[in-house]
Structures are given as structure tokens and as C-alpha cells.
Short mmCIF file of C-alpha atoms in Angstrom, two decimals:
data_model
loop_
_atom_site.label_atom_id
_atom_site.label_comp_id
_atom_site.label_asym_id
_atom_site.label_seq_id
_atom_site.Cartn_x
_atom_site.Cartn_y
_atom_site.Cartn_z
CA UNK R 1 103.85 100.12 98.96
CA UNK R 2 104.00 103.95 98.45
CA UNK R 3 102.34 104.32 101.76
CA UNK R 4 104.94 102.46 103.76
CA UNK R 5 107.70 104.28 101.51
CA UNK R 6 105.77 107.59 102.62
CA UNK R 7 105.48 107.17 106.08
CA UNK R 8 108.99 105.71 106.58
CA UNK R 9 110.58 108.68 104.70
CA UNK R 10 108.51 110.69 106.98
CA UNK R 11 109.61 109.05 110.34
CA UNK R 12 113.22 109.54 109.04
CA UNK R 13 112.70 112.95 108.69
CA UNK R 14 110.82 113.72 111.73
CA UNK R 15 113.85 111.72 114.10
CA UNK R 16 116.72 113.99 111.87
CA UNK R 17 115.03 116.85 113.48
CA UNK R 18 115.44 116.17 117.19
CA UNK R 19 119.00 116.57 117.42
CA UNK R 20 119.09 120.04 119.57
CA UNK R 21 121.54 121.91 117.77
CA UNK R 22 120.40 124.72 115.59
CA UNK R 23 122.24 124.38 112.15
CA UNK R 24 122.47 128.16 110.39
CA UNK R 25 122.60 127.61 106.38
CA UNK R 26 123.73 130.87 105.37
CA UNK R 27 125.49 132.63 108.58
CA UNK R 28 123.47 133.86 111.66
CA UNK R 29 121.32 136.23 109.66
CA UNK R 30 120.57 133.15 106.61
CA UNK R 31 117.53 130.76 107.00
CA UNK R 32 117.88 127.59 109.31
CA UNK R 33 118.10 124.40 108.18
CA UNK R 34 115.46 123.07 110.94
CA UNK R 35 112.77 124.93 108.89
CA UNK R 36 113.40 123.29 105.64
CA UNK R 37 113.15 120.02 107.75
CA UNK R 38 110.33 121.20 109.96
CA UNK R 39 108.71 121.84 105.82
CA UNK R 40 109.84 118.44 104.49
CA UNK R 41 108.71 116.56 107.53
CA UNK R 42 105.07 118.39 106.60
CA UNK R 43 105.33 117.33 102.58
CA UNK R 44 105.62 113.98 103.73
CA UNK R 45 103.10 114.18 105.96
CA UNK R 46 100.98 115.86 103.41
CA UNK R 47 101.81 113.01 100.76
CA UNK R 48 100.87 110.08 103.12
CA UNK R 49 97.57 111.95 104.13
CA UNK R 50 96.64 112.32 100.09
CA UNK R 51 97.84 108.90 98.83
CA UNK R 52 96.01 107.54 102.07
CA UNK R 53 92.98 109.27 101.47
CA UNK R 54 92.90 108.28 96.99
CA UNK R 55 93.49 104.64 97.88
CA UNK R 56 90.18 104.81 100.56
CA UNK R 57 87.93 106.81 97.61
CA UNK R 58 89.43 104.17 94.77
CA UNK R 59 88.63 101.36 97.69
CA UNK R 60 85.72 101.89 98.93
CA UNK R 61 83.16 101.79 95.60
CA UNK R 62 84.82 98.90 94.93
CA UNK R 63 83.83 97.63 98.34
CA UNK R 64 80.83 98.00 97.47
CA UNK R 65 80.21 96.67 94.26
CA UNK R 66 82.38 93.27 95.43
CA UNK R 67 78.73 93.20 97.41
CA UNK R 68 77.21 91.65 94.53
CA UNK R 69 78.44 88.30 93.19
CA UNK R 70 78.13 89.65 89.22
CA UNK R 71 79.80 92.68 89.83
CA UNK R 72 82.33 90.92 91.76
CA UNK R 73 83.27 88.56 88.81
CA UNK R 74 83.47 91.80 86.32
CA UNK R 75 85.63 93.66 89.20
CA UNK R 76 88.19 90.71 89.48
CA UNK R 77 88.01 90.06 85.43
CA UNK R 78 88.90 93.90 85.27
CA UNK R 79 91.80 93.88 87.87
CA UNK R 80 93.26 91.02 86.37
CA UNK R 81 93.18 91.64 82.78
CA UNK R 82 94.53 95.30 84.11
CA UNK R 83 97.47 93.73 86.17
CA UNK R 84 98.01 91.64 82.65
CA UNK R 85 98.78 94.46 80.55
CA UNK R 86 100.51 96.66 82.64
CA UNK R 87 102.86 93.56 83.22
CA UNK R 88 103.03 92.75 79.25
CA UNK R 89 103.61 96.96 79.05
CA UNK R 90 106.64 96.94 81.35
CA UNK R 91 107.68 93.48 80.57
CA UNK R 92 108.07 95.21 76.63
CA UNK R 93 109.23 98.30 78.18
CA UNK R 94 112.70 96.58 79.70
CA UNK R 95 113.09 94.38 77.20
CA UNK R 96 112.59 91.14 78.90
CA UNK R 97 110.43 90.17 75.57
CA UNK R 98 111.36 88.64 72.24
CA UNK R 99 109.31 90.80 70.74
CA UNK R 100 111.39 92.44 67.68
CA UNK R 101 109.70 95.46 65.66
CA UNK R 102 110.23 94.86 61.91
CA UNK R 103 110.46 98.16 60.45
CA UNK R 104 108.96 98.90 57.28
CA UNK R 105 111.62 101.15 55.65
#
């Protein structure tokens, strides 16, 4: 999901900077506005490149260890019961819960 939301926001920046007009910010002598875009259109690019490249070295041990059927089993166990928690966690969080803390003063 963050790499589609990366590489969209980059696409949207990279077609707002082929209009053909130069913008000036701050008067003929001030800095143009086509480098700031020219340097956002590069952090985006930089993000999707680093989020692309941690979810391929977070992927691909796990690759491998989904080789072997025990490790597999332990892998998915882990996932889940991870996936569990952070749902209870945000679930808690918003207060979708009827959890009520009983304080003890």
C-alpha cells in the first residue's frame, strides 16, 4: 500500500512539472519553483526506491525459510499472531473496545 501511495504521489509530481512555463517564487533573481519540484519529484523517487528495496530484504529470508514445511508453520503462526495484536492494539487505540480501565485511586 505505501508503495502504490509512493509511486502515485510521484507520477503526480513528475506530470505537475511539464507544464512549460517557468514559475519565479521570489522575483526574477529568487529561486524557481521547478527546482523544488524537480527535488520533490526525486524524494519520492528516493522513498519508493527505499521502501521497495526494505520490503525485498524483509521478503526474501522469509522466502526462504517458507522452503521448509516447519518453518513455514512457525512463519505463518508468527504473522498471524502479529497481525492479531496489532489489530487488538489499534482496535484499543480508537476505542472500538469495551475495554474500561478501572483506576485504582
Amino acid at each position: 500500500m505505501v508503495v502504490l501511495g509512493a509511486m502515485s504521489f510521484g507520477l503526480a509530481l513528475l506530470l505537475m512539472g511539464f507544464d512549460g512555463h517557468e514559475a519565479m517564487a521570489l522575483g526574477p533573481r529568487g529561486p524557481l519553483v521547478e527546482e523544488f519540484w524537480d527535488n520533490m519529484r526525486r524524494y519520492a523517487l528516493y522513498a519508493l526506491t527505499v521502501s521497495t528495496g526494505a520490503i525485498y530484504t524483509i521478503l526474501q529470508p522469509l522466502v526462504e525459510l517458507l522452503k521448509n514445511p516447519i518453518s513455514a508453520v512457525l512463519i505463518l503462526v508468527i504473522v498471524g499472531g502479529a497481525i492479531f495484536i496489532v489489530s487488538q492494539v489499534v482496535t484499543a487505540m480508537v476505542g472500538l473496545s469495551d475495554f474500561s480501565y478501572d483506576y485504582g485511586y
